[in-house]
Amino acid sequence: MFVYRPQDLPQDPVFPADLEKLGYFINEKDQIRKIANPEQEFQFKINRNDRWNDLQRGAMNGCIRTIVSSRLRSLGLTTIRLPLSSGPKDAHVLIWVSANLARASRVIAVFGEPIQDLGIWAYRTVGTEGVNAGSAVAFARAILGRKSAASFKDADTALVLANTGQLIWHCGSSRAVTHQTWLALPRSSAVDAPLTMTRRNKIPSNQDWQEHVACVFDEILSARGRLVRKDVKIDIIGLSEGGLGAIRYLAAEWDTWRPFISAIALSNPLHYTHIDLVEESPAVPSSFVSFISSRCRSYVLSDKPVGFPVPGFQEHGCNCYSSGEALHTECIMPKAWEDMLEWLAKMYANPSDGEAHLEFKELDGATSETVVGNGD
């Protein structure tokens, strides 16, 4: 058998997490473009070997995370370690919270997709539309109503950005990473296998996205009188598995949380009425199923204008609306968050209101929309 000596193996490529050194810059439209060709977007494929391509993308994503973190901090957000009992060197996951969390009467909690980094909606959107658009920066600015952290602490709506993606603890760098980042960590050579995960890479109470969702509820949102107000009202925004985790958690704990949840908005809903909403009858006004049918809405893939009603109530137990995004579920949030916030604000201002149940019927090949119920 022919065996290569370690020194004869190709070295693992190294790309600096520096935008300029990678050959890119941010233009006046907040878009990342090539220095050599200001019209060209990020070029993923630079080599026939995927390892080179993956590591260059990892370095670029690292640059984007640094930029986004800086901008979120400038808006007054700070990070909190979970579990709350963990120290800087202990295995933990970071979440973003606004500085007014303990004083705000309303909290918007966002549970993102497990494939994304903290504060990122879609790297795809960052590349095409801009850093703020593809991340939580524009979203946070709209909620907090500030262009900077100045005089922000008195705002009456607080923000919590959960972190369903970075749930693998990397001991060497003492940080939590996504699976994609884990695969891009340095190796002994370019042909070595990825690092092996062990129990040391698990984060207590945050071993997967469902545990993380529960941890945010149990340690942050339920800390009434300490981290949040005793009379706080909470809006939930859930993206794909993040939304599914929130639905499953609340379905199991609804008696405890019913007085505090104002409304729920979902992106790419993954819960189904015959699986996740089967315990109670929608005829019971206090049931979680009834709440979902009247105070929850979902945004799905569709080429219709944002907010246009589309079928989906039978599958998800709530009205569904077009996100304006037809292809990529990760791009729903950048397209639909403004419509989400407008509806959530309306629900918060009118606690007794609810969505009218929209039913769709096929009439001669065309779909018609009928209001068959009222959520008031």
Tab-separated table of C-alpha atoms in Angstrom:
chain	number	residue	atom	x	y	z
A	1	MET	CA	0.000	0.000	0.000
A	2	PHE	CA	1.289	3.430	-0.941
A	3	VAL	CA	1.183	5.924	1.946
A	4	TYR	CA	1.942	9.647	1.846
A	5	ARG	CA	4.057	11.081	4.620
A	6	PRO	CA	2.353	13.959	6.496
A	7	GLN	CA	4.874	16.474	5.161
A	8	ASP	CA	4.061	15.424	1.592
A	9	LEU	CA	0.341	16.135	1.890
A	10	PRO	CA	-1.022	19.448	0.529
A	11	GLN	CA	-1.269	22.101	3.215
A	12	ASP	CA	-4.681	23.281	4.291
A	13	PRO	CA	-5.317	26.643	2.581
A	14	VAL	CA	-5.542	29.759	4.725
A	15	PHE	CA	-7.692	32.782	3.903
A	16	PRO	CA	-7.627	35.886	6.127
A	17	ALA	CA	-10.953	37.063	7.543
A	18	ASP	CA	-10.218	40.509	6.143
A	19	LEU	CA	-12.423	41.973	3.435
A	20	GLU	CA	-9.673	43.940	1.708
A	21	LYS	CA	-7.170	41.080	1.801
A	22	LEU	CA	-9.793	38.822	0.253
A	23	GLY	CA	-10.102	41.366	-2.547
A	24	TYR	CA	-13.489	42.864	-1.704
A	25	PHE	CA	-15.016	46.104	-0.444
A	26	ILE	CA	-18.421	47.480	0.568
A	27	ASN	CA	-19.824	49.947	-1.944
A	28	GLU	CA	-22.148	52.895	-1.375
A	29	LYS	CA	-25.170	50.570	-1.640
A	30	ASP	CA	-23.871	48.438	1.261
A	31	GLN	CA	-23.075	45.616	-1.165
A	32	ILE	CA	-19.913	43.511	-1.072
A	33	ARG	CA	-18.127	43.704	-4.402
A	34	LYS	CA	-14.741	42.828	-5.883
A	35	ILE	CA	-12.056	45.493	-5.750
A	36	ALA	CA	-10.763	44.412	-9.156
A	37	ASN	CA	-14.266	44.519	-10.642
A	38	PRO	CA	-16.728	46.676	-8.655
A	39	GLU	CA	-19.684	45.154	-10.509
A	40	GLN	CA	-18.882	41.561	-9.536
A	41	GLU	CA	-20.412	39.878	-6.496
A	42	PHE	CA	-18.617	37.393	-4.256
A	43	GLN	CA	-17.005	34.630	-6.294
A	44	PHE	CA	-17.414	31.320	-4.516
A	45	LYS	CA	-15.605	29.018	-6.924
A	46	ILE	CA	-11.942	29.974	-7.144
A	47	ASN	CA	-10.461	26.476	-7.340
A	48	ARG	CA	-11.371	23.018	-8.604
A	49	ASN	CA	-10.808	21.758	-5.067
A	50	ASP	CA	-13.884	22.394	-2.920
A	51	ARG	CA	-11.747	22.793	0.200
A	52	TRP	CA	-10.306	26.037	-1.184
A	53	ASN	CA	-13.765	27.294	-2.095
A	54	ASP	CA	-15.255	26.405	1.287
A	55	LEU	CA	-12.462	28.056	3.271
A	56	GLN	CA	-12.607	31.236	1.218
A	57	ARG	CA	-16.363	31.386	1.815
A	58	GLY	CA	-15.755	30.756	5.520
A	59	ALA	CA	-13.352	33.692	5.659
A	60	MET	CA	-15.841	35.931	3.843
A	61	ASN	CA	-18.638	34.884	6.194
A	62	GLY	CA	-16.343	35.685	9.111
A	63	CYS	CA	-15.883	39.203	7.724
A	64	ILE	CA	-19.636	39.620	7.392
A	65	ARG	CA	-20.249	38.407	10.948
A	66	THR	CA	-17.736	40.943	12.272
A	67	ILE	CA	-19.381	43.786	10.348
A	68	VAL	CA	-22.887	42.774	11.448
A	69	SER	CA	-21.824	42.426	15.093
A	70	SER	CA	-20.282	45.899	15.041
A	71	ARG	CA	-23.432	47.421	13.591
A	72	LEU	CA	-25.726	45.645	16.056
A	73	ARG	CA	-23.609	46.876	18.962
A	74	SER	CA	-23.864	50.414	17.615
A	75	LEU	CA	-27.652	50.045	17.868
A	76	GLY	CA	-27.393	49.239	21.565
A	77	LEU	CA	-27.539	45.445	21.453
A	78	THR	CA	-25.305	43.279	23.601
A	79	THR	CA	-24.604	39.554	23.838
A	80	ILE	CA	-25.631	37.222	26.656
A	81	ARG	CA	-24.206	33.763	27.275
A	82	LEU	CA	-26.506	30.757	27.553
A	83	PRO	CA	-26.762	28.922	29.845
A	84	LEU	CA	-26.732	31.974	32.116
A	85	SER	CA	-24.553	30.092	34.592
A	86	SER	CA	-21.738	29.604	32.050
A	87	GLY	CA	-18.460	31.506	32.216
A	88	PRO	CA	-16.421	32.934	29.313
A	89	LYS	CA	-14.393	29.720	28.945
A	90	ASP	CA	-17.288	27.336	29.562
A	91	ALA	CA	-19.250	25.916	26.664
A	92	HIS	CA	-21.928	28.480	25.846
A	93	VAL	CA	-23.902	30.040	23.015
A	94	LEU	CA	-24.362	33.779	22.513
A	95	ILE	CA	-27.617	35.591	21.835
A	96	TRP	CA	-28.241	39.270	21.127
A	97	VAL	CA	-30.500	41.326	23.416
A	98	SER	CA	-31.264	45.028	23.406
A	99	ALA	CA	-30.205	47.175	26.355
A	100	ASN	CA	-33.814	48.032	27.250
A	101	LEU	CA	-34.839	44.387	27.754
A	102	ALA	CA	-35.617	44.752	31.463
A	103	ARG	CA	-37.705	47.921	30.995
A	104	ALA	CA	-39.627	47.371	27.777
A	105	SER	CA	-43.306	46.461	27.988
A	106	ARG	CA	-43.010	44.573	24.706
A	107	VAL	CA	-40.330	42.101	23.592
A	108	ILE	CA	-39.880	40.720	20.094
A	109	ALA	CA	-38.044	37.381	20.187
A	110	VAL	CA	-36.644	35.978	16.950
A	111	PHE	CA	-35.741	32.314	16.511
A	112	GLY	CA	-33.781	31.939	13.290
A	113	GLU	CA	-32.760	29.077	11.038
A	114	PRO	CA	-30.255	26.468	12.309
A	115	ILE	CA	-28.154	26.814	9.164
A	116	GLN	CA	-27.450	30.513	9.763
A	117	ASP	CA	-25.046	32.405	11.999
A	118	LEU	CA	-26.263	34.695	14.767
A	119	GLY	CA	-27.708	37.901	13.334
A	120	ILE	CA	-27.685	36.655	9.730
A	121	TRP	CA	-30.849	36.033	7.726
A	122	ALA	CA	-29.165	34.907	4.508
A	123	TYR	CA	-25.616	35.322	3.243
A	124	ARG	CA	-27.173	35.085	-0.205
A	125	THR	CA	-29.104	38.314	0.428
A	126	VAL	CA	-26.047	39.970	1.987
A	127	GLY	CA	-24.236	39.353	-1.283
A	128	THR	CA	-26.962	40.577	-3.609
A	129	GLU	CA	-28.795	43.323	-1.715
A	130	GLY	CA	-26.490	44.465	1.069
A	131	VAL	CA	-25.164	43.709	4.539
A	132	ASN	CA	-28.003	45.381	6.427
A	133	ALA	CA	-30.662	43.804	4.220
A	134	GLY	CA	-29.352	40.258	4.574
A	135	SER	CA	-28.768	40.520	8.308
A	136	ALA	CA	-30.703	41.634	11.373
A	137	VAL	CA	-29.279	45.171	11.244
A	138	ALA	CA	-32.073	46.841	9.248
A	139	PHE	CA	-34.638	44.788	11.172
A	140	ALA	CA	-33.223	45.799	14.572
A	141	ARG	CA	-33.018	49.439	13.533
A	142	ALA	CA	-36.696	49.409	12.561
A	143	ILE	CA	-37.740	47.881	15.895
A	144	LEU	CA	-35.561	49.989	18.132
A	145	GLY	CA	-36.303	53.155	16.210
A	146	ARG	CA	-32.738	54.406	16.392
A	147	LYS	CA	-29.849	54.867	14.002
A	148	SER	CA	-27.465	54.621	16.944
A	149	ALA	CA	-27.476	53.614	20.598
A	150	ALA	CA	-27.949	57.212	21.790
A	151	SER	CA	-31.091	57.671	23.953
A	152	PHE	CA	-32.145	54.174	22.962
A	153	LYS	CA	-32.550	52.650	26.427
A	154	ASP	CA	-35.965	54.254	26.935
A	155	ALA	CA	-37.540	52.595	23.878
A	156	ASP	CA	-40.622	50.564	24.805
A	157	THR	CA	-39.950	47.591	22.511
A	158	ALA	CA	-37.000	45.304	23.183
A	159	LEU	CA	-35.394	42.728	20.916
A	160	VAL	CA	-34.013	39.235	21.516
A	161	LEU	CA	-32.161	37.459	18.710
A	162	ALA	CA	-31.812	33.766	19.511
A	163	ASN	CA	-29.049	31.614	18.057
A	164	THR	CA	-30.325	28.289	16.746
A	165	GLY	CA	-27.343	27.859	14.419
A	166	GLN	CA	-24.142	28.198	16.455
A	167	LEU	CA	-24.611	25.220	18.763
A	168	ILE	CA	-21.281	23.392	18.347
A	169	TRP	CA	-18.631	24.349	20.900
A	170	HIS	CA	-15.118	24.697	19.463
A	171	CYS	CA	-12.759	24.229	22.390
A	172	GLY	CA	-9.715	25.616	20.564
A	173	SER	CA	-11.233	29.052	19.982
A	174	SER	CA	-13.689	28.977	22.928
A	175	ARG	CA	-16.680	29.852	20.790
A	176	ALA	CA	-19.838	28.293	19.439
A	177	VAL	CA	-20.004	27.730	15.685
A	178	THR	CA	-22.399	26.466	13.042
A	179	HIS	CA	-21.903	23.139	11.310
A	180	GLN	CA	-20.661	24.958	8.196
A	181	THR	CA	-18.054	26.847	10.230
A	182	TRP	CA	-17.039	23.602	11.943
A	183	LEU	CA	-16.268	22.057	8.559
A	184	ALA	CA	-14.152	25.107	7.663
A	185	LEU	CA	-11.942	24.899	10.772
A	186	PRO	CA	-8.207	24.342	10.117
A	187	ARG	CA	-7.055	20.780	9.514
A	188	SER	CA	-3.644	19.099	9.498
A	189	SER	CA	-3.745	19.001	5.706
A	190	ALA	CA	-6.111	19.828	2.892
A	191	VAL	CA	-7.077	16.159	2.554
A	192	ASP	CA	-7.645	15.369	6.239
A	193	ALA	CA	-11.118	14.529	7.484
A	194	PRO	CA	-13.108	17.109	9.487
A	195	LEU	CA	-12.545	17.331	13.220
A	196	THR	CA	-14.364	14.662	15.211
A	197	MET	CA	-17.127	15.862	17.515
A	198	THR	CA	-17.248	14.574	21.080
A	199	ARG	CA	-19.218	15.363	24.225
A	200	ARG	CA	-16.848	18.305	24.790
A	201	ASN	CA	-18.427	20.011	21.788
A	202	LYS	CA	-21.905	19.914	23.320
A	203	ILE	CA	-23.343	23.024	24.959
A	204	PRO	CA	-25.419	22.333	28.103
A	205	SER	CA	-29.149	22.919	27.579
A	206	ASN	CA	-28.372	23.924	23.981
A	207	GLN	CA	-27.418	20.687	22.261
A	208	ASP	CA	-29.818	21.301	19.368
A	209	TRP	CA	-32.172	23.991	18.113
A	210	GLN	CA	-35.156	22.683	20.085
A	211	GLU	CA	-33.181	22.785	23.337
A	212	HIS	CA	-31.924	26.263	22.509
A	213	VAL	CA	-35.450	27.564	21.917
A	214	ALA	CA	-36.509	26.136	25.283
A	215	CYS	CA	-33.437	27.660	26.946
A	216	VAL	CA	-34.268	31.144	25.635
A	217	PHE	CA	-37.823	30.843	26.933
A	218	ASP	CA	-36.827	29.330	30.285
A	219	GLU	CA	-33.802	31.485	31.112
A	220	ILE	CA	-34.520	34.818	29.394
A	221	LEU	CA	-38.189	35.341	28.583
A	222	SER	CA	-39.507	33.707	31.764
A	223	ALA	CA	-37.216	35.739	34.047
A	224	ARG	CA	-40.032	38.169	34.785
A	225	GLY	CA	-39.075	40.844	37.252
A	226	ARG	CA	-35.357	40.288	36.536
A	227	LEU	CA	-34.493	40.212	32.834
A	228	VAL	CA	-37.925	41.229	31.546
A	229	ARG	CA	-40.866	43.062	33.087
A	230	LYS	CA	-43.448	41.134	35.079
A	231	ASP	CA	-46.208	42.327	32.741
A	232	VAL	CA	-44.215	41.909	29.520
A	233	LYS	CA	-45.944	40.997	26.264
A	234	ILE	CA	-43.919	38.903	23.844
A	235	ASP	CA	-44.093	38.693	20.065
A	236	ILE	CA	-42.521	35.610	18.506
A	237	ILE	CA	-40.934	35.513	15.054
A	238	GLY	CA	-39.859	32.036	13.988
A	239	LEU	CA	-37.904	31.084	10.883
A	240	SER	CA	-38.219	27.480	9.658
A	241	GLU	CA	-36.981	25.167	12.462
A	242	GLY	CA	-36.758	28.139	14.810
A	243	GLY	CA	-40.483	28.663	14.389
A	244	LEU	CA	-41.173	24.956	14.740
A	245	GLY	CA	-39.225	24.897	17.996
A	246	ALA	CA	-41.237	27.826	19.362
A	247	ILE	CA	-44.554	26.249	18.345
A	248	ARG	CA	-43.660	22.921	19.960
A	249	TYR	CA	-42.428	24.568	23.145
A	250	LEU	CA	-45.489	26.781	23.543
A	251	ALA	CA	-47.879	23.949	22.705
A	252	ALA	CA	-46.464	21.988	25.647
A	253	GLU	CA	-46.342	24.974	28.024
A	254	TRP	CA	-49.312	27.039	26.883
A	255	ASP	CA	-51.028	27.363	30.264
A	256	THR	CA	-47.895	29.060	31.593
A	257	TRP	CA	-47.261	31.329	28.615
A	258	ARG	CA	-50.775	32.236	27.453
A	259	PRO	CA	-50.943	35.554	29.397
A	260	PHE	CA	-47.631	36.760	27.969
A	261	ILE	CA	-47.616	35.880	24.251
A	262	SER	CA	-49.096	38.601	22.067
A	263	ALA	CA	-48.764	37.124	18.564
A	264	ILE	CA	-46.622	34.851	16.402
A	265	ALA	CA	-45.283	35.395	12.878
A	266	LEU	CA	-43.614	32.520	11.049
A	267	SER	CA	-41.370	32.266	8.024
A	268	ASN	CA	-41.498	28.980	6.104
A	269	PRO	CA	-43.717	27.230	8.697
A	270	LEU	CA	-42.719	23.646	9.454
A	271	HIS	CA	-45.424	22.745	11.971
A	272	TYR	CA	-48.507	20.834	10.857
A	273	THR	CA	-51.959	20.630	12.387
A	274	HIS	CA	-52.049	16.812	12.333
A	275	ILE	CA	-48.669	16.536	14.097
A	276	ASP	CA	-48.030	19.542	16.321
A	277	LEU	CA	-51.526	20.901	17.027
A	278	VAL	CA	-53.587	17.831	17.890
A	279	GLU	CA	-53.913	18.049	21.672
A	280	GLU	CA	-56.665	20.657	21.926
A	281	SER	CA	-59.782	21.767	20.103
A	282	PRO	CA	-59.810	25.092	18.239
A	283	ALA	CA	-63.320	25.589	19.632
A	284	VAL	CA	-61.840	26.244	23.086
A	285	PRO	CA	-60.976	29.980	23.115
A	286	SER	CA	-58.107	29.539	25.568
A	287	SER	CA	-56.459	26.690	23.655
A	288	PHE	CA	-53.164	27.045	21.838
A	289	VAL	CA	-54.810	25.843	18.632
A	290	SER	CA	-57.328	28.685	18.886
A	291	PHE	CA	-54.504	31.163	19.484
A	292	ILE	CA	-52.602	29.909	16.434
A	293	SER	CA	-55.693	30.233	14.253
A	294	SER	CA	-56.334	33.845	15.261
A	295	ARG	CA	-53.067	35.426	16.478
A	296	CYS	CA	-50.531	33.696	14.245
A	297	ARG	CA	-49.710	34.044	10.568
A	298	SER	CA	-47.143	32.465	8.254
A	299	TYR	CA	-45.158	33.728	5.276
A	300	VAL	CA	-44.366	31.177	2.594
A	301	LEU	CA	-42.571	30.910	-0.727
A	302	SER	CA	-44.612	32.674	-3.394
A	303	ASP	CA	-44.052	35.052	-6.280
A	304	LYS	CA	-47.148	37.008	-5.273
A	305	PRO	CA	-46.667	40.443	-3.639
A	306	VAL	CA	-45.682	40.444	0.031
A	307	GLY	CA	-48.734	39.956	2.237
A	308	PHE	CA	-50.927	38.467	-0.495
A	309	PRO	CA	-53.122	35.685	1.004
A	310	VAL	CA	-52.257	32.179	-0.189
A	311	PRO	CA	-53.564	28.697	0.761
A	312	GLY	CA	-52.106	26.923	3.786
A	313	PHE	CA	-54.547	27.175	6.692
A	314	GLN	CA	-55.482	23.490	6.593
A	315	GLU	CA	-51.847	22.404	6.858
A	316	HIS	CA	-50.600	24.937	9.402
A	317	GLY	CA	-53.686	26.031	11.329
A	318	CYS	CA	-53.128	29.713	10.560
A	319	ASN	CA	-53.501	32.056	7.621
A	320	CYS	CA	-50.624	32.020	5.149
A	321	TYR	CA	-49.341	34.928	3.095
A	322	SER	CA	-46.898	35.428	0.282
A	323	SER	CA	-43.398	36.452	1.281
A	324	GLY	CA	-42.580	37.866	-2.132
A	325	GLU	CA	-39.758	35.290	-2.347
A	326	ALA	CA	-40.348	32.412	-4.737
A	327	LEU	CA	-37.164	30.317	-4.518
A	328	HIS	CA	-35.163	30.349	-1.277
A	329	THR	CA	-36.716	29.949	2.172
A	330	GLU	CA	-33.744	31.701	3.794
A	331	CYS	CA	-34.616	34.825	1.798
A	332	ILE	CA	-38.178	35.045	3.130
A	333	MET	CA	-37.213	37.050	6.216
A	334	PRO	CA	-35.372	39.822	4.329
A	335	LYS	CA	-38.406	40.208	2.067
A	336	ALA	CA	-41.215	39.908	4.623
A	337	TRP	CA	-40.025	41.293	7.971
A	338	GLU	CA	-41.535	44.741	7.414
A	339	ASP	CA	-44.963	43.214	6.800
A	340	MET	CA	-44.465	40.978	9.849
A	341	LEU	CA	-43.658	43.913	12.119
A	342	GLU	CA	-46.618	45.916	10.874
A	343	TRP	CA	-48.997	43.050	11.656
A	344	LEU	CA	-47.391	42.274	15.032
A	345	ALA	CA	-47.718	45.926	16.036
A	346	LYS	CA	-51.393	45.824	15.096
A	347	MET	CA	-51.942	42.697	17.203
A	348	TYR	CA	-50.075	44.199	20.151
A	349	ALA	CA	-52.167	47.370	19.994
A	350	ASN	CA	-55.393	45.326	19.855
A	351	PRO	CA	-55.135	42.362	22.262
A	352	SER	CA	-58.705	41.229	21.580
A	353	ASP	CA	-58.366	41.229	17.791
A	354	GLY	CA	-57.614	38.179	15.701
A	355	GLU	CA	-57.147	37.074	12.126
A	356	ALA	CA	-60.206	36.155	10.115
A	357	HIS	CA	-59.912	32.588	8.834
A	358	LEU	CA	-59.349	32.689	5.080
A	359	GLU	CA	-60.585	29.717	3.082
A	360	PHE	CA	-59.630	29.120	-0.548
A	361	LYS	CA	-61.872	27.390	-3.060
A	362	GLU	CA	-61.257	26.352	-6.646
A	363	LEU	CA	-63.777	27.908	-9.021
A	364	ASP	CA	-63.382	26.946	-12.687
A	365	GLY	CA	-59.639	26.570	-12.352
A	366	ALA	CA	-59.194	29.807	-10.413
A	367	THR	CA	-58.668	30.143	-6.680
A	368	SER	CA	-61.114	32.321	-4.777
A	369	GLU	CA	-60.707	33.625	-1.256
A	370	THR	CA	-63.476	33.515	1.340
A	371	VAL	CA	-63.599	34.797	4.904
A	372	VAL	CA	-65.247	32.001	6.892
A	373	GLY	CA	-64.442	32.979	10.439
A	374	ASN	CA	-63.432	35.857	12.631
A	375	GLY	CA	-60.699	35.676	15.210
A	376	ASP	CA	-62.080	38.454	17.414
